[in-house]
Coordinates of C-alpha atoms in Angstrom, one line a residue:
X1394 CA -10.7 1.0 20.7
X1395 CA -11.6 4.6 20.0
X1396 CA -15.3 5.5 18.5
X1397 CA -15.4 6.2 14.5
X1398 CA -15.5 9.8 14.8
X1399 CA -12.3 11.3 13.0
X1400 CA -9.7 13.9 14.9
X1401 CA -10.2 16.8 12.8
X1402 CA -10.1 17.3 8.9
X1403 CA -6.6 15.3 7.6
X1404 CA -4.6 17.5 5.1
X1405 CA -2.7 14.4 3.4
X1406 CA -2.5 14.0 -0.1
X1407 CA -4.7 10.9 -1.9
X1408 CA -0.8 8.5 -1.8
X1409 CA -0.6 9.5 1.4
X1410 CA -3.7 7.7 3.2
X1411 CA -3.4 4.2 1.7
X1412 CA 0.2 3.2 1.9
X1413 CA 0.4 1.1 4.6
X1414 CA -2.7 -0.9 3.0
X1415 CA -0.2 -1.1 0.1
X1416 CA 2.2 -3.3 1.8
X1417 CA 0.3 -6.4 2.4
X1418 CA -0.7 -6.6 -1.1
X1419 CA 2.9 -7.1 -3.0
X1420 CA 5.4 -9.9 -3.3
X1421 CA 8.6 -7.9 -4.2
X1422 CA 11.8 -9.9 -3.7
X1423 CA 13.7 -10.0 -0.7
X1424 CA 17.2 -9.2 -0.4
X1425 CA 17.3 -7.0 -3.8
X1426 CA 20.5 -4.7 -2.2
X1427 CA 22.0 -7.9 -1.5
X1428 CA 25.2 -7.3 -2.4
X1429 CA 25.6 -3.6 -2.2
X1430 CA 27.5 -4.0 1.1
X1431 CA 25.9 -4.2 4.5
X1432 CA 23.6 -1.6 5.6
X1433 CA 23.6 0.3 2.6
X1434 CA 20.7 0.7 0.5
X1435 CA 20.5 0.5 -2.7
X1436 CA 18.7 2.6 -5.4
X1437 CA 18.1 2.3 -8.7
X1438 CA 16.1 4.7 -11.3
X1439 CA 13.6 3.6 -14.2
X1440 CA 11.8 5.5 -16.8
X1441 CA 8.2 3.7 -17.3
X1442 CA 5.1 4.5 -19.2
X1443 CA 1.7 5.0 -17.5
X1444 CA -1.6 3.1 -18.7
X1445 CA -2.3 6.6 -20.5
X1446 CA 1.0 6.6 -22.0
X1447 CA 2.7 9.4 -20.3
X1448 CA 6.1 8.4 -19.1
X1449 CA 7.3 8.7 -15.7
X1450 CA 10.8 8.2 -13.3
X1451 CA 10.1 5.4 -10.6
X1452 CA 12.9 5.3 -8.0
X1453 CA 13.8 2.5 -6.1
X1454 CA 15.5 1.7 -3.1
X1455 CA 15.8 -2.0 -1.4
X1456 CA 17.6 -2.3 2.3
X1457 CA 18.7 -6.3 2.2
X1458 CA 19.1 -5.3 6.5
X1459 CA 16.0 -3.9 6.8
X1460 CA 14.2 -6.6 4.8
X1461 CA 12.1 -3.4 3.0
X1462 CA 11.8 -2.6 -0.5
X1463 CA 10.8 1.7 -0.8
X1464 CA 9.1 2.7 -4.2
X1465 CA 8.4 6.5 -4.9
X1466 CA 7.2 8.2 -8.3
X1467 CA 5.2 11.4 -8.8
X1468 CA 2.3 11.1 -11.4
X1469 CA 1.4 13.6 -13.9
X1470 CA -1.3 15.1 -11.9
X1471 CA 1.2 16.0 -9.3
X1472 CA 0.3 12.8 -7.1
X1473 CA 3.6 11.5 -5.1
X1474 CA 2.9 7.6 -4.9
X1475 CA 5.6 6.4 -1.7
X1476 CA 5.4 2.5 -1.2
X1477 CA 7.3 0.8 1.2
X1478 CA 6.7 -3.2 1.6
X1479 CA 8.3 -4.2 4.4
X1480 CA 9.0 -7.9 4.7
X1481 CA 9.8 -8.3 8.3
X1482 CA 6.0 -7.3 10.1
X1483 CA 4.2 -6.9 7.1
X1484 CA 2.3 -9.1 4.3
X1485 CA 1.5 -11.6 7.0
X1486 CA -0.7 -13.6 4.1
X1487 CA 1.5 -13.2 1.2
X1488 CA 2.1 -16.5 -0.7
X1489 CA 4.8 -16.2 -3.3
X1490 CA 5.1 -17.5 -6.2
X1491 CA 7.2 -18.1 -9.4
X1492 CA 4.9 -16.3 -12.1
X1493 CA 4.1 -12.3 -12.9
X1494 CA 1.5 -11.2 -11.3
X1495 CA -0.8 -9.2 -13.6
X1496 CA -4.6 -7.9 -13.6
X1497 CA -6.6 -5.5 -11.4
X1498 CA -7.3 -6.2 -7.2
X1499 CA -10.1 -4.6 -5.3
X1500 CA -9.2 -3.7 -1.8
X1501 CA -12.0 -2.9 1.3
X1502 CA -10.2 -0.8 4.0
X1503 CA -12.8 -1.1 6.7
X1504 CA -10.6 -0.8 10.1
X1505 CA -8.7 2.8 10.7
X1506 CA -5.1 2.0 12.0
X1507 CA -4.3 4.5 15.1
X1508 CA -1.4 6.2 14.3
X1509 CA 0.1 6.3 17.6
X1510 CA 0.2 2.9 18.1
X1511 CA 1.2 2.2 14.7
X1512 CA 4.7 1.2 15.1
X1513 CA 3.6 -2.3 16.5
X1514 CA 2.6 -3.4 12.8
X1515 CA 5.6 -1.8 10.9
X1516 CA 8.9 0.8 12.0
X1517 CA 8.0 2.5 8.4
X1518 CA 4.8 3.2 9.3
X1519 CA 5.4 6.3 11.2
X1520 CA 7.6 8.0 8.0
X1521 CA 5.3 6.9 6.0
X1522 CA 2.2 8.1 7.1
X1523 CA 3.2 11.2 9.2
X1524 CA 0.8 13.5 6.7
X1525 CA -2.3 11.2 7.3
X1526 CA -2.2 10.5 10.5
X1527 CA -6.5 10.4 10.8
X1528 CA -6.9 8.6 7.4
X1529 CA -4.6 5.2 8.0
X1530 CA -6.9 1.8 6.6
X1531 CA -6.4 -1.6 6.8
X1532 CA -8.8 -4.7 6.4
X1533 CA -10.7 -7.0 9.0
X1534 CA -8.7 -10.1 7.6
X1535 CA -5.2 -8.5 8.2
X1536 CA -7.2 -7.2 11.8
X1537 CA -7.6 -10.6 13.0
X1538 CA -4.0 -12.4 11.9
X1539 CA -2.4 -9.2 14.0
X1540 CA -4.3 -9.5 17.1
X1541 CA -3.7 -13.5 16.6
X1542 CA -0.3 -12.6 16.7
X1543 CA -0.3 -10.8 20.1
X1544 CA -0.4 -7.2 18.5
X1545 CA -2.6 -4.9 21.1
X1546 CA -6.3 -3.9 19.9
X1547 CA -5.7 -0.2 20.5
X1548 CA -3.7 -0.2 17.2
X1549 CA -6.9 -0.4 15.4
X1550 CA -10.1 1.8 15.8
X1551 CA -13.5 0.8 14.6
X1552 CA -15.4 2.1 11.5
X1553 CA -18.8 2.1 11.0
X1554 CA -20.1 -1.6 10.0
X1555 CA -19.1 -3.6 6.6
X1556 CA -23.1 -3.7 6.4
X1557 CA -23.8 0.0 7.4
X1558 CA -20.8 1.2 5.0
X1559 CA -22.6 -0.8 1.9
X1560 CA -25.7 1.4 2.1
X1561 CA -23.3 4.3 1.4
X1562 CA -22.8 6.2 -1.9
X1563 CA -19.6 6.2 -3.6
X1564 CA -18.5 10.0 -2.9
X1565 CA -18.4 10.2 -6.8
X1566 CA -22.3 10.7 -6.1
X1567 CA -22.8 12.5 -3.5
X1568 CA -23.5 16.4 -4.0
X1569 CA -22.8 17.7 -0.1
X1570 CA -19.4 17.8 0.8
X1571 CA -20.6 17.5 4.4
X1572 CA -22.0 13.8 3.9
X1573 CA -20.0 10.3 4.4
X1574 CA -19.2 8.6 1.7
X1575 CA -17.2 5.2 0.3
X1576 CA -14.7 6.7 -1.6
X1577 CA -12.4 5.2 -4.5
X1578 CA -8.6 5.4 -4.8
X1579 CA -7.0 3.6 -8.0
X1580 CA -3.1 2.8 -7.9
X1581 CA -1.5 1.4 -10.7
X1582 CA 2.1 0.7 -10.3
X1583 CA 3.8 0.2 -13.9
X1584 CA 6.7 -1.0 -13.0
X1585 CA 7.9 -2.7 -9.5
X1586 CA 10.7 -5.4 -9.0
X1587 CA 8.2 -8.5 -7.9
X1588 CA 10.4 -11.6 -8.1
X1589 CA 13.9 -13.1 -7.9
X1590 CA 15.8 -14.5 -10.8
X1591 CA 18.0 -17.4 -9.9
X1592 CA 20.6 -18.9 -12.8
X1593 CA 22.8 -21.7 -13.5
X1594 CA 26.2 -21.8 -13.8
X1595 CA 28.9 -24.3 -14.6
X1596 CA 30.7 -23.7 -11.3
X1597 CA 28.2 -23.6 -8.8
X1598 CA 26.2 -26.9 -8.0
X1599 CA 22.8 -25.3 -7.2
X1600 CA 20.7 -22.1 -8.7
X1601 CA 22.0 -18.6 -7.5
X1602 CA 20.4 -14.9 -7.2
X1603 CA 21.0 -13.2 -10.6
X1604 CA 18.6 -10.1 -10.8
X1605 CA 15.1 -9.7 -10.6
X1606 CA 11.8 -9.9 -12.5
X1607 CA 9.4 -7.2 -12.8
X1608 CA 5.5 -6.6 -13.1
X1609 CA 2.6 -4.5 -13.2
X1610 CA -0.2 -3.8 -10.7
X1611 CA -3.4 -2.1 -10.1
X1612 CA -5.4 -1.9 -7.6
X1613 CA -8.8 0.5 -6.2
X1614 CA -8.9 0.8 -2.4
X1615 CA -12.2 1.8 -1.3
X1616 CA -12.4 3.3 2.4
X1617 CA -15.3 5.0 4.5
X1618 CA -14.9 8.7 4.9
X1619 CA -17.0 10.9 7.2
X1620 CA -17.0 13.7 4.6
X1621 CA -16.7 13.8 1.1
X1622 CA -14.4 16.8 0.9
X1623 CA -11.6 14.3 2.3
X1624 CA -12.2 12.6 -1.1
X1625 CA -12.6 14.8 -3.7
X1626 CA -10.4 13.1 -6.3
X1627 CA -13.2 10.7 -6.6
X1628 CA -15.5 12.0 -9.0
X1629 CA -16.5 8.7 -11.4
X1630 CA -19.6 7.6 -11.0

């Protein structure tokens, strides 16, 4: 595993550095293109309304092969949210269920995800996350059910201690650009297919796929950073 120390300054964009944390974190349905014919993926387009009211085009594209479901909106300050949950190597602790899932999640990224070697955990990652190559997160808990799994340890590089990164201040605080930081990243996705809906019909003796459900999310990622100008959207206290 490589030391902490970052390779050079990464130029990504705030959605680019946490989606592959995103993954783990959401049960969309599987199979949603089902039906569209084999190997093509299918897309569809919704208008939604922010929390602060603005509206918004999400589109959305499942791939019933690829067991992936790709969400991608741009938000009104310019910010180009891509998520991509990938059912096959990712979301290793997901339990579904049968209800909406609602309410806020706080998410610690303490382990930095080697770019390189990133195509162990996920084919997507490497589209995904081409921009942010140096600022890739994941957690310890999703660290250990990997390497459990056979996944090689160079995948992921080490980030200063959980205990070492609480004495930080959030880089909302902190005046020098120059200084490390914890820094904040909210995500609130208004509108994302999270379940299957299965129906009853006369001629068929047991439930069947009929569309989907869908449900809101929000979540705030905070991640170490070795300067603050690599997180100058945070600037709440």
């Amino acid at each position: 595993m490589r030391p902490p120390g970052r390779r050079g300054v990464p130029r990504a964009s705030p959605a680019l550095l946490l989606l592959p944390l995103l993954v783990p974190l959401l049960g969309a349905p599987r199979g949603v293109g089902a039906g569209t014919g084999a190997g093509a993926p299918s897309e569809l387009r919704v208008r939604v309304r922010l929390p602060d009211g603005q509206v918004t085009e999400e589109s959305l594209q499942a791939d019933s092969d690829a067991d992936s479901i790709s969400l991608e909106l741009r938000k009104p300050d310019g910010t180009l949210v891509s998520f991509t949950a990938d059912f096959k190597k990712k979301n290793p602790r997901a339990v579904r269920q049968a209800e909406e899932v609602r309410g806020p999640e706080q998410m610690h990224m303490d382990i930095a995800v080697n770019f390189s070697q990133g195509a162990l955990l996920s084919p997507h990652l490497r589209n995904v996350c081409a921009e942010a190559v140096d600022a890739i997160y994941t957690r310890q808990e999703d660290v250990r059910f990997w390497l459990e799994q056979g996944v090689d340890g160079s995948v992921f590089e080490a980030l200063p201690k959980a205990s070492e990164q609480v004495l930080l201040p959030r880089c909302g605080k902190v005046g020098d650009r120059g200084k490390p930081c914890l820094c904040r990243y909210g995500l609130s996705l208004a509108w994302y297919p999270c379940m299957l809906k299965y129906c009853h019909g006369r001629d068929r003796p047991a439930p069947y796929k009929c569309g989907i459900r869908s449900c809101q999310k929000n979540y705030n990622f905070d991640f170490y950073v070795p300067q603050k100008q690599l997180c100058l959207w945070d600037e709440d206290p």
